[in-house]
mmCIF file of C-alpha atoms in Angstrom:
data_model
loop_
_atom_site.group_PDB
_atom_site.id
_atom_site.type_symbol
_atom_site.label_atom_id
_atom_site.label_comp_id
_atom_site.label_asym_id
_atom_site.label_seq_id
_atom_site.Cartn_x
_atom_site.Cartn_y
_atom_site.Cartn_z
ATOM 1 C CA UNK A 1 -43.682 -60.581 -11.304
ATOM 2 C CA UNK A 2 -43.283 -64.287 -11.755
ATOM 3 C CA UNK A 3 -46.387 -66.676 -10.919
ATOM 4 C CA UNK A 4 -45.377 -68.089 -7.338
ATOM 5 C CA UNK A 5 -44.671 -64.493 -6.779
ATOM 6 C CA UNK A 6 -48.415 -63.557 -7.771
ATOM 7 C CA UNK A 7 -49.879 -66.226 -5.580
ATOM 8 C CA UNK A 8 -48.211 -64.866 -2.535
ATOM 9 C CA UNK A 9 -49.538 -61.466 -3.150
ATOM 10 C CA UNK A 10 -53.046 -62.566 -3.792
ATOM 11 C CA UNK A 11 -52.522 -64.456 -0.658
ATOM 12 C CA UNK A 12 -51.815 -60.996 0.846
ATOM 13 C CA UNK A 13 -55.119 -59.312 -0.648
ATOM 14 C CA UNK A 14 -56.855 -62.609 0.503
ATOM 15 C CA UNK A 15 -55.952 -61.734 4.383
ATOM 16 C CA UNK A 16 -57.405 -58.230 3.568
ATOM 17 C CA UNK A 17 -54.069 -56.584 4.575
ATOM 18 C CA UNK A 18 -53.101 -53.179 3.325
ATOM 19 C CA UNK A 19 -49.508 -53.489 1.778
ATOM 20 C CA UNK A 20 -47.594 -51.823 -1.113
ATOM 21 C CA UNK A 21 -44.752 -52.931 -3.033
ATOM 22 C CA UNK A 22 -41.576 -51.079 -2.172
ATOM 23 C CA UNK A 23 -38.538 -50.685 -4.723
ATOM 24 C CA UNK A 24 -36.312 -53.856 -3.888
ATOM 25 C CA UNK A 25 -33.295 -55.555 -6.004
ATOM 26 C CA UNK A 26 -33.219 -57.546 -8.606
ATOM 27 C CA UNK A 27 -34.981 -61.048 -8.024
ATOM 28 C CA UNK A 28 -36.158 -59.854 -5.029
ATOM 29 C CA UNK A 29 -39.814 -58.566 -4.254
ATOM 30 C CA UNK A 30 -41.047 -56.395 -1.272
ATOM 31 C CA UNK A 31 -44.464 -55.491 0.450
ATOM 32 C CA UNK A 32 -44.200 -53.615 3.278
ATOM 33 C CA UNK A 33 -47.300 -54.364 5.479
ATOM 34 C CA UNK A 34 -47.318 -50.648 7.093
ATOM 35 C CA UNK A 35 -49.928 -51.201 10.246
ATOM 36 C CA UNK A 36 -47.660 -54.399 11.356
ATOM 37 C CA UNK A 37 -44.134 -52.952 10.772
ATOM 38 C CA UNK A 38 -43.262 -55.803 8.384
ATOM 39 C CA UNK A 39 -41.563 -56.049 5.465
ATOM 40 C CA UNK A 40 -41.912 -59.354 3.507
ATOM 41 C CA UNK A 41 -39.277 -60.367 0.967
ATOM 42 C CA UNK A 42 -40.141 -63.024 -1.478
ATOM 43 C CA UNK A 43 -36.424 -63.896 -3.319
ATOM 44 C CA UNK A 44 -36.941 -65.662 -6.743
ATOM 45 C CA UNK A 45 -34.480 -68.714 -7.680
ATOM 46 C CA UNK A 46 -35.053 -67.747 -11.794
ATOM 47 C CA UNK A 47 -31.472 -66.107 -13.242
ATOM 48 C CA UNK A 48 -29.957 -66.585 -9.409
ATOM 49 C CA UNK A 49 -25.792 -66.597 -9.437
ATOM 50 C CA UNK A 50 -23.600 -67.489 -6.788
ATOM 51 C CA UNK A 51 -22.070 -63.925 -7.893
ATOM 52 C CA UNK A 52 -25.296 -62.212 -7.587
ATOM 53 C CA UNK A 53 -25.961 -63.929 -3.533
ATOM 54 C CA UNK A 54 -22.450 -63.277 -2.448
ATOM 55 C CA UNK A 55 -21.689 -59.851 -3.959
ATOM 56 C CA UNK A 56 -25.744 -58.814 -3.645
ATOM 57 C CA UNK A 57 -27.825 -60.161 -1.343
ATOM 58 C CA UNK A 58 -26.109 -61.125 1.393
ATOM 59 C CA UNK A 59 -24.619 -57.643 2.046
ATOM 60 C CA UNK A 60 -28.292 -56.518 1.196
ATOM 61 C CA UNK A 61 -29.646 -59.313 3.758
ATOM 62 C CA UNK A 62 -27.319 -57.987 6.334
ATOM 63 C CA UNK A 63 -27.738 -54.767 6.543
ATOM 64 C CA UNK A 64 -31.461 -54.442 6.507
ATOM 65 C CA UNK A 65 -31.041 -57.361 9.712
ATOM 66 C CA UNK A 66 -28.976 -55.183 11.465
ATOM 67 C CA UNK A 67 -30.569 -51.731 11.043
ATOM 68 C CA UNK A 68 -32.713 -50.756 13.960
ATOM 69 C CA UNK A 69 -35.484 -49.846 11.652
ATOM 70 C CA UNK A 70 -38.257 -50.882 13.924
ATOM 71 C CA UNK A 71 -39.536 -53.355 11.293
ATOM 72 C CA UNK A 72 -39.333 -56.980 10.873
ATOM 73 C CA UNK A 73 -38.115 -58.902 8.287
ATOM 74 C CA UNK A 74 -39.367 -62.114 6.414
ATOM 75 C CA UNK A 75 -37.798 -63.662 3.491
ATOM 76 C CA UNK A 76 -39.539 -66.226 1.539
ATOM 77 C CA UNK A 77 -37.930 -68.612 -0.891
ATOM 78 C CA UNK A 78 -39.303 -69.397 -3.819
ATOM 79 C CA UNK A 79 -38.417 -73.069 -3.266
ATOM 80 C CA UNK A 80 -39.555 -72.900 0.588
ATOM 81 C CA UNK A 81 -43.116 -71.394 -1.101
ATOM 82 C CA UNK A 82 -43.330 -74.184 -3.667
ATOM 83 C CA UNK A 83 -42.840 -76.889 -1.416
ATOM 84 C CA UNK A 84 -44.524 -75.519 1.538
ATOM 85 C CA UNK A 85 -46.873 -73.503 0.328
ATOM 86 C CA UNK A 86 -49.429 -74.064 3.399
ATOM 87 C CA UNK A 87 -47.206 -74.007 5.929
ATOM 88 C CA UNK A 88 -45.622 -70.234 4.745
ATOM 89 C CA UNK A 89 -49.542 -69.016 5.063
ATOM 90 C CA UNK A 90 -49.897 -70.640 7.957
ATOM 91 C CA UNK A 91 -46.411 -68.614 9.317
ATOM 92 C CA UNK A 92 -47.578 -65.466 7.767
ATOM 93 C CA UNK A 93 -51.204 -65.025 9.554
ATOM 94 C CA UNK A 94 -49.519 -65.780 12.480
ATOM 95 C CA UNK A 95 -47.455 -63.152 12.157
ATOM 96 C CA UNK A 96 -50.432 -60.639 11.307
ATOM 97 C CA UNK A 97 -53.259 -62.747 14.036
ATOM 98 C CA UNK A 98 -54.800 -64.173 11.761
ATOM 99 C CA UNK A 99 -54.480 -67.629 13.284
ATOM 100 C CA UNK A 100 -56.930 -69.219 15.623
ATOM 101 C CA UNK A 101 -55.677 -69.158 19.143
ATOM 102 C CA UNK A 102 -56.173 -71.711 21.533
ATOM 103 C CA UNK A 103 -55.578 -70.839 25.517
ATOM 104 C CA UNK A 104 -52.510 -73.460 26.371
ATOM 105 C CA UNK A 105 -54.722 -73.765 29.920
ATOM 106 C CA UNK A 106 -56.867 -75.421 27.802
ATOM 107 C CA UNK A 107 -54.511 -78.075 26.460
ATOM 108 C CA UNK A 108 -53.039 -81.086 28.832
ATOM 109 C CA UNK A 109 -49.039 -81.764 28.175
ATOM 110 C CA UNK A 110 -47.329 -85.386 27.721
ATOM 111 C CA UNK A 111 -44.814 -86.969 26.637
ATOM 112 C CA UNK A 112 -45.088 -88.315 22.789
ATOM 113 C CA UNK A 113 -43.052 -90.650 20.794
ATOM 114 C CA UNK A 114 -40.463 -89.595 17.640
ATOM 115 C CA UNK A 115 -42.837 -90.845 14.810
ATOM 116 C CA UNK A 116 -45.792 -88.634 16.259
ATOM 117 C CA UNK A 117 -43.775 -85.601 16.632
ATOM 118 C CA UNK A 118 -41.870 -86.222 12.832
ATOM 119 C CA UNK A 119 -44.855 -86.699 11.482
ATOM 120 C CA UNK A 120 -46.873 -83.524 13.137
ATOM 121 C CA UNK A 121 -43.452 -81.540 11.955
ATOM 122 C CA UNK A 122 -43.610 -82.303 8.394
ATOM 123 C CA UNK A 123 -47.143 -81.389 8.430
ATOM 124 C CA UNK A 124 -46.473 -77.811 10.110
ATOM 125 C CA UNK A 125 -42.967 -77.220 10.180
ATOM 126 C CA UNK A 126 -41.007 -75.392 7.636
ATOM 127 C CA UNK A 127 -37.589 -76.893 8.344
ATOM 128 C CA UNK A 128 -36.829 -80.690 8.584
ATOM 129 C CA UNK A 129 -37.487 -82.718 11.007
ATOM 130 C CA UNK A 130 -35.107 -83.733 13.299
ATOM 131 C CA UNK A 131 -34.515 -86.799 16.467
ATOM 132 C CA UNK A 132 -35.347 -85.228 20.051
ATOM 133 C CA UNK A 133 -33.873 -86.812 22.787
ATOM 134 C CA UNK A 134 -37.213 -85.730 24.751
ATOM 135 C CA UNK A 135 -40.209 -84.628 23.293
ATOM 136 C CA UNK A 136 -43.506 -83.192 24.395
ATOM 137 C CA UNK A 137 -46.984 -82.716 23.042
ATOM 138 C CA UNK A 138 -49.948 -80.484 23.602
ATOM 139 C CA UNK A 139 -53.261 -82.143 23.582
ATOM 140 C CA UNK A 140 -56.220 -80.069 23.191
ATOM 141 C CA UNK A 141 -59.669 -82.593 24.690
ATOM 142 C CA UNK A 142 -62.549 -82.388 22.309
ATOM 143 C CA UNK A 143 -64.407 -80.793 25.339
ATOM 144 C CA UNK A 144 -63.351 -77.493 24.081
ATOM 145 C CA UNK A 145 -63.423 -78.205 20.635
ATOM 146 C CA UNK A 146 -65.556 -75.226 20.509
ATOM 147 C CA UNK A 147 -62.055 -72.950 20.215
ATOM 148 C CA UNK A 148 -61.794 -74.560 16.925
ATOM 149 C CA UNK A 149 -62.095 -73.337 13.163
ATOM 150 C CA UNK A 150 -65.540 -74.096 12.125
ATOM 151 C CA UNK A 151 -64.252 -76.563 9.785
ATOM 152 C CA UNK A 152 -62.148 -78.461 13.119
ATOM 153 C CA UNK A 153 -65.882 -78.612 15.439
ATOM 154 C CA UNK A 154 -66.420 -81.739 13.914
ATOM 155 C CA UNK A 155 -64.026 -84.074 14.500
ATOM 156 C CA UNK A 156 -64.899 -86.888 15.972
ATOM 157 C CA UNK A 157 -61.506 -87.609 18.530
ATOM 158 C CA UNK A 158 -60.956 -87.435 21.798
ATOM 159 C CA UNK A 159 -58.779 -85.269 21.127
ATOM 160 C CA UNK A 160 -56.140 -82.851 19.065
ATOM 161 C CA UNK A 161 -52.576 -82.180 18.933
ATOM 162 C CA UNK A 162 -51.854 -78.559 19.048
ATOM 163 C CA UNK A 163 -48.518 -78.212 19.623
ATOM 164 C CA UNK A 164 -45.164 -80.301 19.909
ATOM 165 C CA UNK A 165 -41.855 -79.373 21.132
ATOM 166 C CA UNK A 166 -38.708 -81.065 20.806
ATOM 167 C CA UNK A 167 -35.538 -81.125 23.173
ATOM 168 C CA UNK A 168 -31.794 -82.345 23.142
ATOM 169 C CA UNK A 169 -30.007 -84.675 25.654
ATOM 170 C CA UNK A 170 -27.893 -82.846 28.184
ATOM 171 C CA UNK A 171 -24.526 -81.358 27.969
ATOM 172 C CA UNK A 172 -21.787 -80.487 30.662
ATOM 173 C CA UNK A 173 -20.890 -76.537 30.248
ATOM 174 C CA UNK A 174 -18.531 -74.533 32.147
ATOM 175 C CA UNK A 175 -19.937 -71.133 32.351
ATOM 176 C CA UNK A 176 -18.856 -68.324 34.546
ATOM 177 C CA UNK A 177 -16.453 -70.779 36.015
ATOM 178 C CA UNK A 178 -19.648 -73.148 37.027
ATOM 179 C CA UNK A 179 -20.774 -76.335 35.339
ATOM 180 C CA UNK A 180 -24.004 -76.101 33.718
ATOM 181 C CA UNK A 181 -26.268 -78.890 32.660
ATOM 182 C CA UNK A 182 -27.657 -77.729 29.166
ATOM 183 C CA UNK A 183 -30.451 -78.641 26.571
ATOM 184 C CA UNK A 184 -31.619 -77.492 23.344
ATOM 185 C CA UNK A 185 -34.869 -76.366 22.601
ATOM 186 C CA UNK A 186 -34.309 -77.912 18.968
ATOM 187 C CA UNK A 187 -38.185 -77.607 17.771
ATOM 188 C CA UNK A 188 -41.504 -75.866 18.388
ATOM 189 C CA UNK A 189 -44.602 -75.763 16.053
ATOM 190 C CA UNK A 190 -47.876 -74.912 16.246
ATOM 191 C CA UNK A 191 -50.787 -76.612 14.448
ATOM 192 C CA UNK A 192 -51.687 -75.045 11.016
ATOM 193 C CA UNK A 193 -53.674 -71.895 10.770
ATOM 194 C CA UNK A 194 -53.889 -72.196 14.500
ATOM 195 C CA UNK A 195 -51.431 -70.187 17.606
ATOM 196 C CA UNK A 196 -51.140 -71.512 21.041
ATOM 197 C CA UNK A 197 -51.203 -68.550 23.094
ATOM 198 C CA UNK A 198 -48.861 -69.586 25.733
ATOM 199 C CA UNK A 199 -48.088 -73.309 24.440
ATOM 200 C CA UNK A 200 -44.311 -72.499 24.090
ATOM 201 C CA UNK A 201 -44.882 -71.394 27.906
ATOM 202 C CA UNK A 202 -46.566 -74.505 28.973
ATOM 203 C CA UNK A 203 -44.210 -76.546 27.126
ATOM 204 C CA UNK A 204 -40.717 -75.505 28.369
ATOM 205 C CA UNK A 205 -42.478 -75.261 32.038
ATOM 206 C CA UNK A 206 -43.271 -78.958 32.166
ATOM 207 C CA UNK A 207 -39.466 -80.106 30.451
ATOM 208 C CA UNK A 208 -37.819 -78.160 33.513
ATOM 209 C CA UNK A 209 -40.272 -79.869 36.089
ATOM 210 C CA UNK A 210 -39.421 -83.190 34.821
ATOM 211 C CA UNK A 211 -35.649 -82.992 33.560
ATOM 212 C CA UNK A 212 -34.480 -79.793 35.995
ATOM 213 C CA UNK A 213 -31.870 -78.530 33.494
ATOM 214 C CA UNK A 214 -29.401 -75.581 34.466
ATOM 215 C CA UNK A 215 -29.797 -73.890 31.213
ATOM 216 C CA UNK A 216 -31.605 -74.190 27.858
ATOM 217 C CA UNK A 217 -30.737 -72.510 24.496
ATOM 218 C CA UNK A 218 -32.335 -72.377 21.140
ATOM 219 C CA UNK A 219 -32.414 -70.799 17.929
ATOM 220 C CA UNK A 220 -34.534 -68.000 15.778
ATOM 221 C CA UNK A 221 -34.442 -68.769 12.524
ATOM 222 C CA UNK A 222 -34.054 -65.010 11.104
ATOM 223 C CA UNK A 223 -36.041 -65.747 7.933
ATOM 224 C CA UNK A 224 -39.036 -65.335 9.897
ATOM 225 C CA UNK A 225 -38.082 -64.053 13.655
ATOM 226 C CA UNK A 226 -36.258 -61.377 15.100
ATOM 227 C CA UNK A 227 -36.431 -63.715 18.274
ATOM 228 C CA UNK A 228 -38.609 -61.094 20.290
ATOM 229 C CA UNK A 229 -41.042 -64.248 21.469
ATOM 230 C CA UNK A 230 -38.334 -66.033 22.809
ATOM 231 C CA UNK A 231 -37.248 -62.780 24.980
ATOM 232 C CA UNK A 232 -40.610 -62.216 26.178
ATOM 233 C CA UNK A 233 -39.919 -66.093 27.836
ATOM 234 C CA UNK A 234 -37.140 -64.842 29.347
ATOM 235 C CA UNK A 235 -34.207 -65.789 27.103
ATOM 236 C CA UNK A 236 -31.014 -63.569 26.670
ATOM 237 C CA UNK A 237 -30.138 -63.341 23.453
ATOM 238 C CA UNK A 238 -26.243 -64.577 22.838
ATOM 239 C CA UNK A 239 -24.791 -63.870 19.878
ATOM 240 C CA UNK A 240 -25.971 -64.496 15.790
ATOM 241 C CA UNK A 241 -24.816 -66.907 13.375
ATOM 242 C CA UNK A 242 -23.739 -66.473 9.665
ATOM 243 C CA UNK A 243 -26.025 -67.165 6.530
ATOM 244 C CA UNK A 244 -26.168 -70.940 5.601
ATOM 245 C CA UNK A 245 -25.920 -72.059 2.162
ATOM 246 C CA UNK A 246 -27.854 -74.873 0.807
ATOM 247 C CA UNK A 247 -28.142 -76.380 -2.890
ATOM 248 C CA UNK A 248 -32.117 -76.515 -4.032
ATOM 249 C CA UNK A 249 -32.965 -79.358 -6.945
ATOM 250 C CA UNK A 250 -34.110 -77.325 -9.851
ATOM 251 C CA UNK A 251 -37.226 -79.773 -10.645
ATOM 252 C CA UNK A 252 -38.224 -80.587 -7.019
ATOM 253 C CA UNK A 253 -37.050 -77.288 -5.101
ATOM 254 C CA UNK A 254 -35.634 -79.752 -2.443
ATOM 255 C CA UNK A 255 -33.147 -78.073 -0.184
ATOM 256 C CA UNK A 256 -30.220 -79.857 0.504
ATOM 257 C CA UNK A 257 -26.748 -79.226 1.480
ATOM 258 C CA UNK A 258 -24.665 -81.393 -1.122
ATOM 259 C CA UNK A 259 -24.480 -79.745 -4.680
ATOM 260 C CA UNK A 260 -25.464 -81.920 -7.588
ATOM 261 C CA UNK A 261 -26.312 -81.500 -10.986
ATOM 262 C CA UNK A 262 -28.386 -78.312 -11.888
ATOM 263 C CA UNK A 263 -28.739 -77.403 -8.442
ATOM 264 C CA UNK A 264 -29.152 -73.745 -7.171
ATOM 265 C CA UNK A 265 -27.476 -72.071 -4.160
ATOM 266 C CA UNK A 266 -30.040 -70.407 -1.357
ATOM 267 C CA UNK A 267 -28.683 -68.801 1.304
ATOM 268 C CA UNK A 268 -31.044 -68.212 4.733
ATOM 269 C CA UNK A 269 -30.444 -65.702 6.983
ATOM 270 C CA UNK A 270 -28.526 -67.170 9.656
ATOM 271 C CA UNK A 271 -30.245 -67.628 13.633
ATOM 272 C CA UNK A 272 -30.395 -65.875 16.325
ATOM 273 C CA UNK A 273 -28.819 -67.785 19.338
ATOM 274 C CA UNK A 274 -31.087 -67.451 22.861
ATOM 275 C CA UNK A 275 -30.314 -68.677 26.680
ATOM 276 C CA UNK A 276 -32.603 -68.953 29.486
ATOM 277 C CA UNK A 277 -30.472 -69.601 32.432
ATOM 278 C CA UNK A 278 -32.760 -71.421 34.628
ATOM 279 C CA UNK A 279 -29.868 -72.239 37.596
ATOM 280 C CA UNK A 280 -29.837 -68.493 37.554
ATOM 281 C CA UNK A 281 -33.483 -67.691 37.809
ATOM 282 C CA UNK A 282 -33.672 -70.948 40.435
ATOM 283 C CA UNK A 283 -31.498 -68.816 43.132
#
């Protein structure tokens, strides 16, 4: 076990979580988290081939994706870890409630402006930022700063982004022989360490009031979700999209998707493609 490898399962011990370490392939660690039916995959970039993710891991990625095994799957990078080191804790106590959680009733929702949502994205995002046509904010008043970490009580603002969400321009789509004005959901995040229980809710309610779309679709990114929290919101899930590949700097562990010199090829695991059909529901 390599060191980045070692700091994710002390992380593990740290969040007092039972867990053993499963046989796995080469380059590629396991700890199966029994009591939340996860299974966490760190993959390691030292000795990786393009051979080795083609012939290997990808066949290896896709059939533990596709087998109704009851568990969920997430696979952490060693480049993603190194680079985003907080924000991957921050994902994985969400994903075992370790997070603080802040009632979205709580929160009041607006309108904010590109640089305020890049900015809270870099901070708590794993993937890159990206332009939304409209974008939306949850604001949490210091009146309830109570809900906060002890740590958070203190602050002296009026108040605390909690969440942001981020949304595409519309686009004519002829579906079931009917035009369809659609969006894309493009972005959601939460604050670090912390959940919004019902933000995404809140959110997506108040873009409909104002913008009355026919239908919105998004994404799961299948590293980390098998997309169950946007069903529970009422999206149908559509269909699922191929593995990406990306080129990661050796020195920096930046992702990106031209190859240059000394650069390593990552694969992720593809998304998971979602529709709420809110003409339909509207009827």
């Amino acid at each position: 076990m390599i060191d980045w490898e070692r700091d994710l399962e002390h992380f593990l011990w740290e969040l007092n979580e039972g867990f053993t370490e499963i046989a796995s392939l080469l380059m590629i660690k396991t700890w199966k988290l029994a009591s939340h039916s996860l299974l966490i995959h760190s993959v390691s970039l030292s000795g990786l081939s393009s051979d080795w993710l083609e012939n290997i891991f990808l066949p290896f990625q896709t059939e533990i994706l596709t087998n109704p095994s009851g568990m969920k799957h997430v696979f952490v990078w060693e480049d993603v870890w190194r680079t985003k080191t907080d924000i991957v804790k921050s994902r994985l106590r969400a994903l075992l409630g370790k997070t603080h959680r802040i009632p979205a009733r709580l929160t009041q929702v607006r309108r904010i402006d590109q640089p305020t949502l890049t900015a809270f994205l870099e901070a708590n995002h794993l993937q890159v930022p990206t332009f939304g046509k409209f974008k939306y904010g949850l604001f949490l008043p210091n009146r309830y700063y109570r809900v906060l970490a002890a740590q958070d009580k203190i602050r002296t603002d009026e108040e605390l982004l909690v969440a942001v969400a981020s949304f595409s321009g519309a686009k004519k789509i002829t579906r079931n022989h009917e035009v369809y004005r659609s969006f894309e959901l493009i972005r959601f995040a939460n604050l670090l360490n912390y959940t919004v229980v019902g933000g995404v809710d809140k959110l997506l309610k108040a873009f409909i009031k104002e913008m009355n779309p026919d239908d919105i679709m998004t994404y799961a990114d299948r590293d980390w979700s098998n997309g169950e929290s946007y069903e529970r919101l009422g999206f149908l899930f559509q269909n699922a999209t191929p593995p990406q590949d990306f080129w990661v700097d050796s020195l920096t562990f930046e992702r990106h998707y031209d190859k240059k010199e000394n650069d390593i090829k990552v694969y992720n695991s593809g998304n998971l493609k979602y529709l709420l059909d809110v003409k339909k529901n509207r009827k």
